[in-house]
Coordinates of N, CA, C and O in Angstrom, one line a residue:
X1 N -11.6 -18.9 4.6 CA -10.2 -18.6 4.6 C -9.8 -17.8 3.4 O -10.5 -17.8 2.4
X2 N -8.7 -17.0 3.6 CA -8.2 -16.3 2.5 C -6.7 -16.5 2.4 O -6.1 -16.7 3.4
X3 N -6.2 -16.4 1.2 CA -4.7 -16.6 1.0 C -4.2 -15.6 0.0 O -4.9 -15.3 -1.0
X4 N -3.1 -15.1 0.2 CA -2.5 -14.1 -0.7 C -1.0 -14.4 -0.9 O -0.3 -14.7 0.1
X5 N -0.6 -14.4 -2.1 CA 0.8 -14.7 -2.4 C 1.4 -13.5 -3.0 O 1.0 -12.9 -4.0
X6 N 2.5 -13.0 -2.3 CA 3.2 -11.8 -2.8 C 4.4 -12.2 -3.6 O 5.2 -13.0 -3.2
X7 N 4.4 -11.8 -4.9 CA 5.3 -12.3 -5.9 C 6.7 -11.6 -5.9 O 7.6 -12.0 -6.6
X8 N 6.9 -10.5 -5.1 CA 8.2 -9.9 -5.1 C 8.5 -9.2 -6.4 O 9.7 -9.0 -6.7
X9 N 7.5 -8.8 -7.2 CA 7.8 -8.2 -8.5 C 7.6 -6.7 -8.4 O 8.4 -6.0 -9.1
X10 N 6.7 -6.2 -7.7 CA 6.4 -4.7 -7.7 C 6.8 -3.9 -6.5 O 6.4 -2.8 -6.3
X11 N 7.8 -4.4 -5.8 CA 8.4 -3.7 -4.7 C 7.3 -3.3 -3.6 O 6.5 -4.1 -3.2
X12 N 7.4 -2.0 -3.3 CA 6.5 -1.5 -2.2 C 5.0 -1.7 -2.5 O 4.2 -2.0 -1.6
X13 N 4.6 -1.5 -3.8 CA 3.2 -1.6 -4.2 C 2.7 -3.1 -3.9 O 1.6 -3.3 -3.4
X14 N 3.6 -4.0 -4.2 CA 3.2 -5.4 -3.9 C 3.1 -5.7 -2.4 O 2.2 -6.4 -1.9
X15 N 4.1 -5.2 -1.6 CA 4.0 -5.3 -0.2 C 2.8 -4.6 0.4 O 2.1 -5.1 1.3
X16 N 2.4 -3.5 -0.2 CA 1.2 -2.7 0.3 C -0.1 -3.6 0.0 O -1.0 -3.6 0.7
X17 N -0.1 -4.3 -1.2 CA -1.2 -5.1 -1.5 C -1.3 -6.2 -0.5 O -2.5 -6.5 0.0
X18 N -0.2 -6.8 -0.1 CA -0.3 -7.9 0.9 C -0.8 -7.3 2.3 O -1.6 -8.0 2.9
X19 N -0.3 -6.2 2.6 CA -0.8 -5.6 3.9 C -2.3 -5.2 3.8 O -3.0 -5.4 4.8
X20 N -2.7 -4.8 2.7 CA -4.2 -4.5 2.5 C -5.0 -5.7 2.7 O -6.0 -5.7 3.4
X21 N -4.6 -6.8 2.1 CA -5.4 -8.1 2.2 C -5.3 -8.6 3.6 O -6.3 -9.0 4.2
X22 N -4.1 -8.5 4.2 CA -3.9 -9.0 5.6 C -4.9 -8.2 6.5 O -5.6 -8.7 7.4
X23 N -4.9 -6.8 6.4 CA -5.7 -6.0 7.2 C -7.2 -6.2 7.0 O -8.0 -6.2 7.9
X24 N -7.6 -6.4 5.7 CA -9.0 -6.6 5.4 C -9.4 -7.9 6.1 O -10.5 -7.9 6.7
X25 N -8.6 -9.0 6.0 CA -9.0 -10.2 6.6 C -9.1 -10.1 8.1 O -10.0 -10.7 8.8
X26 N -8.1 -9.4 8.7 CA -8.2 -9.2 10.2 C -9.5 -8.5 10.6 O -10.1 -8.9 11.5
X27 N -9.8 -7.4 9.9 CA -11.0 -6.6 10.2 C -12.3 -7.4 10.0 O -13.2 -7.2 10.7
X28 N -12.2 -8.3 9.0 CA -13.4 -9.2 8.7 C -13.4 -10.5 9.5 O -14.3 -11.3 9.3
X29 N -12.4 -10.7 10.3 CA -12.2 -12.0 11.1 C -12.2 -13.2 10.1 O -12.8 -14.2 10.4
X30 N -11.5 -13.0 9.0 CA -11.3 -14.1 8.1 C -9.9 -14.7 8.3 O -8.9 -14.0 8.2
X31 N -9.8 -16.0 8.6 CA -8.4 -16.6 8.7 C -7.6 -16.4 7.5 O -8.1 -16.6 6.4
X32 N -6.4 -16.0 7.6 CA -5.6 -15.5 6.5 C -4.2 -16.2 6.5 O -3.6 -16.5 7.5
X33 N -3.8 -16.6 5.2 CA -2.5 -17.2 5.0 C -1.8 -16.4 4.0 O -2.4 -15.9 3.0
X34 N -0.5 -16.2 4.2 CA 0.3 -15.4 3.3 C 1.6 -16.1 2.9 O 2.2 -16.7 3.7
X35 N 1.9 -16.0 1.6 CA 3.2 -16.5 1.2 C 3.9 -15.5 0.3 O 3.3 -14.5 -0.1
X36 N 5.2 -15.7 0.0 CA 5.9 -14.8 -0.8 C 7.1 -15.5 -1.4 O 7.5 -16.5 -0.9
X37 N 7.6 -14.9 -2.5 CA 8.8 -15.4 -3.1 C 9.4 -14.3 -4.0 O 8.7 -13.4 -4.4
X38 N 10.6 -14.4 -4.4 CA 11.3 -13.5 -5.3 C 11.1 -14.1 -6.7 O 12.0 -14.9 -7.2
X39 N 10.0 -13.8 -7.3 CA 9.7 -14.5 -8.6 C 10.7 -14.1 -9.7 O 11.1 -15.0 -10.5
X40 N 11.1 -12.8 -9.8 CA 12.1 -12.6 -10.8 C 13.4 -13.4 -10.7 O 13.9 -14.0 -11.7
X41 N 13.8 -13.7 -9.5 CA 15.0 -14.5 -9.3 C 14.7 -16.0 -9.6 O 15.5 -16.6 -10.3
X42 N 13.5 -16.5 -9.2 CA 13.1 -17.8 -9.5 C 13.0 -18.0 -11.0 O 13.5 -19.0 -11.6
X43 N 12.4 -17.0 -11.7 CA 12.2 -17.1 -13.2 C 13.6 -17.2 -13.9 O 13.8 -18.0 -14.8
X44 N 14.5 -16.4 -13.4 CA 15.9 -16.4 -14.0 C 16.6 -17.7 -13.8 O 17.2 -18.3 -14.7
X45 N 16.5 -18.3 -12.6 CA 17.1 -19.5 -12.2 C 16.5 -20.7 -13.0 O 17.3 -21.6 -13.5
X46 N 15.2 -20.7 -13.3 CA 14.5 -21.7 -14.0 C 14.5 -21.5 -15.5 O 14.0 -22.4 -16.3
X47 N 14.9 -20.3 -16.0 CA 14.9 -20.0 -17.4 C 13.5 -20.1 -17.9 O 13.2 -20.6 -19.0
X48 N 12.5 -19.5 -17.1 CA 11.1 -19.4 -17.5 C 10.7 -17.9 -17.4 O 11.4 -17.1 -16.9
X49 N 9.5 -17.6 -18.0 CA 9.0 -16.3 -17.9 C 8.6 -16.0 -16.5 O 8.3 -16.9 -15.7
X50 N 8.5 -14.7 -16.2 CA 8.0 -14.3 -14.8 C 6.6 -14.8 -14.6 O 6.3 -15.2 -13.5
X51 N 5.8 -14.7 -15.7 CA 4.4 -15.1 -15.5 C 4.3 -16.6 -15.2 O 3.5 -17.0 -14.3
X52 N 5.2 -17.5 -15.8 CA 5.2 -18.9 -15.5 C 5.7 -19.2 -14.1 O 5.0 -19.9 -13.4
X53 N 6.7 -18.5 -13.7 CA 7.3 -18.7 -12.4 C 6.3 -18.2 -11.3 O 6.0 -18.9 -10.3
X54 N 5.6 -17.1 -11.6 CA 4.6 -16.6 -10.6 C 3.4 -17.6 -10.5 O 3.0 -17.9 -9.4
X55 N 2.9 -18.1 -11.6 CA 1.8 -19.0 -11.5 C 2.2 -20.3 -10.8 O 1.5 -20.8 -9.9
X56 N 3.4 -20.8 -11.1 CA 3.8 -22.1 -10.5 C 4.0 -21.9 -9.0 O 3.5 -22.7 -8.2
X57 N 4.6 -20.8 -8.6 CA 4.9 -20.6 -7.1 C 3.5 -20.3 -6.4 O 3.3 -20.7 -5.3
X58 N 2.7 -19.5 -7.1 CA 1.4 -19.2 -6.4 C 0.5 -20.4 -6.2 O 0.0 -20.7 -5.1
X59 N 0.5 -21.3 -7.2 CA -0.3 -22.5 -7.1 C 0.3 -23.5 -6.1 O -0.4 -24.3 -5.4
X60 N 1.6 -23.5 -6.1 CA 2.3 -24.4 -5.1 C 2.0 -23.9 -3.7 O 1.7 -24.8 -2.8
X61 N 2.0 -22.6 -3.5 CA 1.6 -22.1 -2.2 C 0.1 -22.4 -1.8 O -0.2 -22.9 -0.7
X62 N -0.8 -22.2 -2.8 CA -2.2 -22.5 -2.5 C -2.4 -24.0 -2.3 O -3.3 -24.3 -1.5
X63 N -1.6 -24.8 -2.9 CA -1.7 -26.2 -2.7 C -1.4 -26.6 -1.3 O -2.0 -27.4 -0.6
X64 N -0.3 -26.0 -0.8 CA 0.1 -26.3 0.6 C -1.0 -25.8 1.6 O -1.3 -26.5 2.6
X65 N -1.6 -24.7 1.4 CA -2.6 -24.2 2.2 C -3.9 -25.1 2.2 O -4.4 -25.5 3.2
X66 N -4.2 -25.5 1.0 CA -5.4 -26.4 0.8 C -5.2 -27.7 1.6 O -6.0 -28.2 2.2
X67 N -4.0 -28.3 1.4 CA -3.7 -29.5 2.1 C -3.7 -29.3 3.7 O -4.3 -30.2 4.4
X68 N -3.2 -28.2 4.1 CA -3.2 -27.9 5.5 C -4.6 -27.8 6.1 O -4.9 -28.2 7.2
X69 N -5.5 -27.4 5.2 CA -6.9 -27.2 5.7 C -7.8 -28.4 5.3 O -9.0 -28.2 5.3
X70 N -7.2 -29.5 5.0 CA -8.0 -30.7 4.7 C -8.3 -30.9 3.2 O -9.4 -31.4 2.9
X71 N -7.5 -30.3 2.3 CA -7.7 -30.4 0.9 C -9.0 -29.7 0.4 O -9.6 -30.2 -0.5
X72 N -9.3 -28.6 1.0 CA -10.4 -27.9 0.5 C -10.1 -27.3 -0.9 O -9.0 -27.0 -1.2
X73 N -11.2 -27.1 -1.7 CA -11.0 -26.5 -3.0 C -10.5 -25.0 -2.8 O -10.8 -24.4 -1.8
X74 N -9.8 -24.5 -3.8 CA -9.3 -23.2 -3.8 C -10.1 -22.4 -4.9 O -10.1 -22.8 -6.0
X75 N -10.7 -21.3 -4.5 CA -11.4 -20.5 -5.4 C -10.5 -19.3 -5.8 O -9.9 -18.7 -5.0
X76 N -10.4 -19.1 -7.1 CA -9.6 -18.0 -7.6 C -10.6 -17.1 -8.4 O -11.7 -17.4 -8.7
X77 N -10.1 -15.9 -8.7 CA -11.0 -14.8 -9.2 C -10.9 -14.6 -10.7 O -11.3 -13.5 -11.2
X78 N -10.5 -15.6 -11.5 CA -10.6 -15.4 -12.9 C -12.0 -15.0 -13.3 O -13.0 -15.7 -12.9
X79 N -12.1 -14.0 -14.2 CA -13.5 -13.6 -14.6 C -13.6 -13.7 -16.2 O -12.7 -14.2 -16.9
X80 N -14.7 -13.2 -16.7 CA -15.1 -13.3 -18.1 C -14.0 -12.8 -19.0 O -13.7 -13.3 -20.1
X81 N -13.4 -11.6 -18.6 CA -12.3 -11.0 -19.4 C -11.1 -11.9 -19.5 O -10.5 -12.1 -20.6
X82 N -10.8 -12.6 -18.4 CA -9.6 -13.5 -18.4 C -9.9 -14.7 -19.3 O -9.0 -15.1 -20.0
X83 N -11.2 -15.1 -19.3 CA -11.6 -16.2 -20.2 C -11.4 -15.8 -21.6 O -10.8 -16.6 -22.4
X84 N -11.9 -14.7 -22.0 CA -11.8 -14.2 -23.4 C -10.3 -14.1 -23.8 O -9.9 -14.5 -24.9
X85 N -9.5 -13.5 -22.9 CA -8.1 -13.3 -23.2 C -7.4 -14.7 -23.5 O -6.6 -14.9 -24.4
X86 N -7.8 -15.7 -22.6 CA -7.2 -17.0 -22.7 C -7.5 -17.6 -24.0 O -6.7 -18.2 -24.7
X87 N -8.8 -17.6 -24.4 CA -9.2 -18.2 -25.7 C -8.5 -17.5 -26.9 O -7.9 -18.2 -27.8
X88 N -8.3 -16.2 -26.8 CA -7.6 -15.5 -27.9 C -6.1 -15.9 -27.9 O -5.6 -16.1 -29.0
X89 N -5.5 -16.0 -26.7 CA -4.1 -16.4 -26.7 C -3.9 -17.8 -27.3 O -3.0 -18.0 -28.0
X90 N -4.8 -18.7 -26.9 CA -4.8 -20.0 -27.5 C -4.9 -20.0 -29.0 O -4.2 -20.7 -29.7
X91 N -5.9 -19.2 -29.5 CA -6.1 -19.1 -30.9 C -4.8 -18.6 -31.6 O -4.4 -19.1 -32.6
X92 N -4.2 -17.6 -31.0 CA -3.0 -17.0 -31.6 C -1.8 -18.0 -31.6 O -1.0 -18.0 -32.5
X93 N -1.8 -18.9 -30.7 CA -0.7 -19.9 -30.6 C -1.0 -21.1 -31.4 O -0.2 -22.0 -31.5
X94 N -2.2 -21.1 -32.1 CA -2.5 -22.3 -32.9 C -3.1 -23.5 -32.2 O -2.9 -24.6 -32.6
X95 N -3.8 -23.2 -31.1 CA -4.4 -24.3 -30.3 C -5.4 -25.1 -31.1 O -6.1 -24.6 -32.0
X96 N -5.6 -26.3 -30.7 CA -6.7 -27.1 -31.2 C -8.0 -26.8 -30.4 O -8.0 -25.8 -29.7
X97 N -8.9 -27.6 -30.6 CA -10.3 -27.4 -30.0 C -10.3 -27.3 -28.5 O -11.0 -26.6 -27.9
X98 N -9.4 -28.1 -27.9 CA -9.3 -28.1 -26.4 C -8.9 -26.7 -25.9 O -9.5 -26.2 -24.9
X99 N -7.9 -26.1 -26.5 CA -7.5 -24.8 -26.1 C -8.5 -23.7 -26.3 O -8.6 -22.8 -25.6
X100 N -9.3 -23.9 -27.3 CA -10.3 -22.9 -27.6 C -11.5 -22.9 -26.6 O -12.3 -22.0 -26.6
X101 N -11.5 -24.0 -25.8 CA -12.5 -24.0 -24.8 C -12.2 -23.1 -23.6 O -13.0 -22.8 -22.8
X102 N -11.0 -22.6 -23.5 CA -10.6 -21.6 -22.5 C -10.3 -22.2 -21.2 O -9.8 -23.4 -21.0
X103 N -10.5 -21.4 -20.1 CA -10.3 -21.8 -18.8 C -11.4 -22.6 -18.2 O -12.6 -22.3 -18.4
X104 N -11.1 -23.8 -17.7 CA -12.1 -24.6 -17.1 C -12.6 -24.1 -15.8 O -11.8 -23.6 -15.0
X105 N -13.9 -24.2 -15.5 CA -14.4 -23.7 -14.2 C -13.9 -24.5 -13.0 O -13.8 -24.0 -11.9
X106 N -13.4 -25.7 -13.3 CA -12.8 -26.6 -12.2 C -11.6 -27.3 -12.8 O -11.7 -27.8 -14.0
X107 N -10.5 -27.4 -12.1 CA -9.4 -28.1 -12.6 C -8.6 -28.6 -11.4 O -8.7 -28.1 -10.2
X108 N -7.7 -29.5 -11.6 CA -6.7 -30.0 -10.6 C -5.4 -29.4 -10.9 O -4.9 -29.5 -12.0
X109 N -4.8 -28.6 -10.0 CA -3.5 -28.0 -10.2 C -2.7 -28.3 -8.9 O -3.2 -28.0 -7.8
X110 N -1.5 -28.9 -9.1 CA -0.7 -29.2 -7.9 C -1.4 -30.1 -7.0 O -1.3 -30.0 -5.7
X111 N -2.3 -31.0 -7.5 CA -3.0 -31.9 -6.7 C -4.2 -31.4 -5.9 O -4.7 -32.1 -5.0
X112 N -4.6 -30.2 -6.1 CA -5.7 -29.6 -5.4 C -6.8 -29.2 -6.5 O -6.5 -28.9 -7.6
X113 N -8.0 -29.1 -6.0 CA -9.1 -28.7 -6.9 C -9.1 -27.2 -6.8 O -9.2 -26.5 -5.8
X114 N -9.1 -26.6 -8.0 CA -9.2 -25.1 -8.2 C -10.5 -24.8 -8.9 O -10.8 -25.4 -9.9
X115 N -11.3 -23.9 -8.3 CA -12.6 -23.6 -8.8 C -12.5 -22.1 -9.2 O -11.8 -21.3 -8.6
X116 N -13.3 -21.8 -10.2 CA -13.3 -20.4 -10.8 C -14.8 -19.9 -10.9 O -15.4 -19.9 -12.0
X117 N -15.4 -19.5 -9.8 CA -16.8 -19.2 -9.8 C -17.2 -17.9 -10.5 O -18.3 -17.6 -10.8
X118 N -16.2 -17.1 -10.9 CA -16.5 -15.8 -11.5 C -16.3 -15.8 -13.1 O -16.3 -14.7 -13.7
X119 N -16.1 -16.9 -13.7 CA -15.8 -17.0 -15.1 C -16.9 -16.4 -15.9 O -16.7 -16.0 -17.1
X120 N -18.1 -16.4 -15.4 CA -19.3 -15.9 -16.2 C -19.7 -14.5 -15.7 O -20.8 -14.0 -16.0
X121 N -18.8 -13.8 -15.0 CA -19.0 -12.5 -14.5 C -18.0 -11.5 -15.1 O -16.8 -11.8 -15.1
X122 N -18.5 -10.4 -15.6 CA -17.5 -9.4 -16.2 C -16.8 -8.6 -15.1 O -17.3 -8.5 -14.0
X123 N -15.7 -8.1 -15.5 CA -14.9 -7.3 -14.6 C -15.7 -6.1 -14.1 O -15.7 -5.6 -13.0
X124 N -16.5 -5.5 -15.1 CA -17.3 -4.4 -14.8 C -18.4 -4.7 -13.7 O -18.6 -3.9 -12.8
X125 N -19.0 -5.9 -13.8 CA -19.9 -6.3 -12.8 C -19.3 -6.5 -11.4 O -19.8 -6.2 -10.4
X126 N -18.1 -7.0 -11.5 CA -17.3 -7.2 -10.2 C -17.0 -5.9 -9.6 O -17.2 -5.7 -8.4
X127 N -16.6 -4.9 -10.4 CA -16.3 -3.6 -9.8 C -17.5 -2.9 -9.3 O -17.5 -2.2 -8.3
X128 N -18.6 -3.0 -10.0 CA -19.9 -2.4 -9.6 C -20.3 -3.0 -8.3 O -20.8 -2.3 -7.3
X129 N -20.2 -4.4 -8.1 CA -20.5 -5.0 -6.9 C -19.7 -4.5 -5.7 O -20.2 -4.2 -4.7
X130 N -18.4 -4.4 -6.0 CA -17.5 -3.8 -5.0 C -17.9 -2.4 -4.5 O -17.9 -2.1 -3.3
X131 N -18.2 -1.6 -5.5 CA -18.6 -0.2 -5.2 C -19.9 -0.2 -4.4 O -20.0 0.5 -3.4
X132 N -20.9 -1.0 -4.8 CA -22.1 -1.1 -4.0 C -21.9 -1.6 -2.6 O -22.7 -1.2 -1.7
X133 N -21.0 -2.5 -2.4 CA -20.7 -3.1 -1.1 C -19.7 -2.3 -0.3 O -19.4 -2.6 0.8
X134 N -19.3 -1.2 -0.9 CA -18.3 -0.3 -0.1 C -16.9 -0.9 -0.1 O -16.1 -0.5 0.8
X135 N -16.6 -1.8 -1.0 CA -15.3 -2.4 -1.0 C -14.4 -1.6 -2.0 O -14.9 -1.0 -3.0
X136 N -13.1 -1.5 -1.7 CA -12.2 -0.7 -2.5 C -11.1 -1.7 -3.0 O -10.0 -1.8 -2.3
X137 N -11.3 -2.3 -4.1 CA -10.2 -3.2 -4.6 C -8.9 -2.5 -5.0 O -8.9 -1.3 -5.3
X138 N -7.8 -3.2 -4.9 CA -6.5 -2.7 -5.2 C -6.3 -2.9 -6.7 O -6.9 -3.9 -7.3
X139 N -5.5 -2.1 -7.3 CA -5.2 -2.3 -8.8 C -3.7 -2.6 -8.9 O -2.8 -2.0 -8.4
X140 N -3.4 -3.7 -9.7 CA -2.1 -4.1 -10.0 C -1.6 -3.4 -11.3 O -2.1 -3.8 -12.4
X141 N -0.8 -2.5 -11.2 CA -0.4 -1.7 -12.4 C 0.4 -2.5 -13.4 O 0.6 -2.0 -14.5
X142 N 0.9 -3.7 -13.0 CA 1.6 -4.5 -14.0 C 0.7 -4.9 -15.1 O 1.1 -5.3 -16.2
X143 N -0.6 -4.9 -14.8 CA -1.6 -5.3 -15.8 C -1.8 -4.2 -16.9 O -2.4 -4.4 -17.9
X144 N -1.2 -3.0 -16.7 CA -1.4 -1.9 -17.6 C -0.2 -1.7 -18.6 O -0.1 -0.8 -19.3
X145 N 0.7 -2.7 -18.5 CA 1.9 -2.6 -19.4 C 1.9 -3.8 -20.3 O 1.8 -5.0 -19.9
X146 N 1.9 -3.6 -21.7 CA 1.8 -4.7 -22.6 C 3.2 -5.4 -22.8 O 3.8 -5.5 -23.9
X147 N 3.7 -6.0 -21.7 CA 5.0 -6.6 -21.7 C 5.0 -8.1 -21.8 O 6.0 -8.8 -21.7
X148 N 3.8 -8.7 -21.8 CA 3.6 -10.1 -22.0 C 2.4 -10.4 -22.9 O 1.6 -9.4 -23.1
X149 N 2.2 -11.6 -23.4 CA 1.1 -11.8 -24.3 C -0.2 -11.5 -23.8 O -1.0 -10.8 -24.4
X150 N -0.5 -11.9 -22.5 CA -1.9 -11.6 -22.0 C -2.1 -10.1 -21.9 O -3.2 -9.7 -22.3
X151 N -1.2 -9.4 -21.5 CA -1.4 -7.9 -21.4 C -1.5 -7.3 -22.8 O -2.3 -6.4 -23.0
X152 N -0.7 -7.8 -23.7 CA -0.9 -7.3 -25.1 C -2.2 -7.6 -25.7 O -2.8 -6.7 -26.3
X153 N -2.7 -8.8 -25.4 CA -4.1 -9.1 -25.9 C -5.1 -8.2 -25.2 O -6.0 -7.6 -25.9
X154 N -5.0 -8.0 -23.9 CA -6.0 -7.2 -23.2 C -5.9 -5.7 -23.6 O -6.9 -5.1 -23.8
X155 N -4.7 -5.2 -23.7 CA -4.5 -3.7 -23.9 C -4.5 -3.3 -25.4 O -4.8 -2.1 -25.7
X156 N -4.1 -4.2 -26.3 CA -3.9 -3.8 -27.7 C -4.9 -4.5 -28.6 O -5.5 -3.8 -29.5
X157 N -5.0 -5.8 -28.5 CA -5.9 -6.5 -29.4 C -7.4 -6.4 -29.1 O -8.2 -6.2 -30.0
X158 N -7.7 -6.5 -27.8 CA -9.1 -6.4 -27.5 C -9.8 -5.1 -27.9 O -10.9 -5.1 -28.4
X159 N -9.1 -4.0 -27.7 CA -9.7 -2.7 -28.2 C -9.9 -2.7 -29.7 O -10.9 -2.2 -30.2
X160 N -9.0 -3.3 -30.5 CA -9.2 -3.4 -31.9 C -10.4 -4.3 -32.2 O -11.3 -4.0 -33.1
X161 N -10.6 -5.4 -31.6 CA -11.7 -6.3 -31.8 C -13.0 -5.6 -31.4 O -14.0 -5.9 -32.1
X162 N -13.0 -4.8 -30.4 CA -14.2 -4.0 -30.1 C -14.7 -3.1 -31.2 O -15.8 -2.7 -31.2
X163 N -13.7 -2.7 -32.0 CA -14.1 -1.8 -33.2 C -15.0 -2.6 -34.1 O -15.9 -2.0 -34.8
X164 N -14.8 -3.9 -34.2 CA -15.7 -4.8 -35.0 C -16.9 -5.2 -34.3 O -18.0 -5.5 -35.0
X165 N -16.8 -5.4 -33.0 CA -18.0 -5.8 -32.2 C -17.9 -5.1 -30.8 O -17.2 -5.6 -29.9
X166 N -18.6 -4.0 -30.7 CA -18.5 -3.3 -29.4 C -18.9 -4.1 -28.2 O -18.5 -3.8 -27.1
X167 N -19.7 -5.1 -28.4 CA -20.2 -5.9 -27.3 C -19.3 -7.0 -26.9 O -19.6 -7.8 -25.9
X168 N -18.2 -7.2 -27.6 CA -17.3 -8.3 -27.3 C -16.7 -8.2 -25.9 O -16.4 -7.1 -25.4
X169 N -16.6 -9.3 -25.2 CA -16.0 -9.2 -23.9 C -14.5 -9.4 -24.1 O -13.7 -8.8 -23.5

């Protein structure tokens, strides 16, 4: 099964992403579920960040799909870079030892098991695999703007840290 949640943040580009996933699943004969919400509106109503509202709505949607399918685990695509960013964000926020452990490979969110099988895989390896398999992943341009902590860590802090250790993920 595949599921895609359209956040209503990027207009046509976001709708095109949903269509891309829908068409890919249709061509591959993969059962597909799609959800959507106006995340900017929800974030404003709840007085939370867009990132928080997006995460909450996305996992709520995935939880509903998991339950519908017999409470199957949900696999998400967090990778090694996401793990590094999370640890650095926790460090910057003054986290204790638990936060420094980063993203767990398995967790319960909204009452469903979420697994993260790609945490030990770099984004570069994922992109190389896609290229070798003839897959053309979509790019979310909101990741290219340092308008939230995660993007600032990814785009501004990580390059500085690579000056000290070029091998850092």
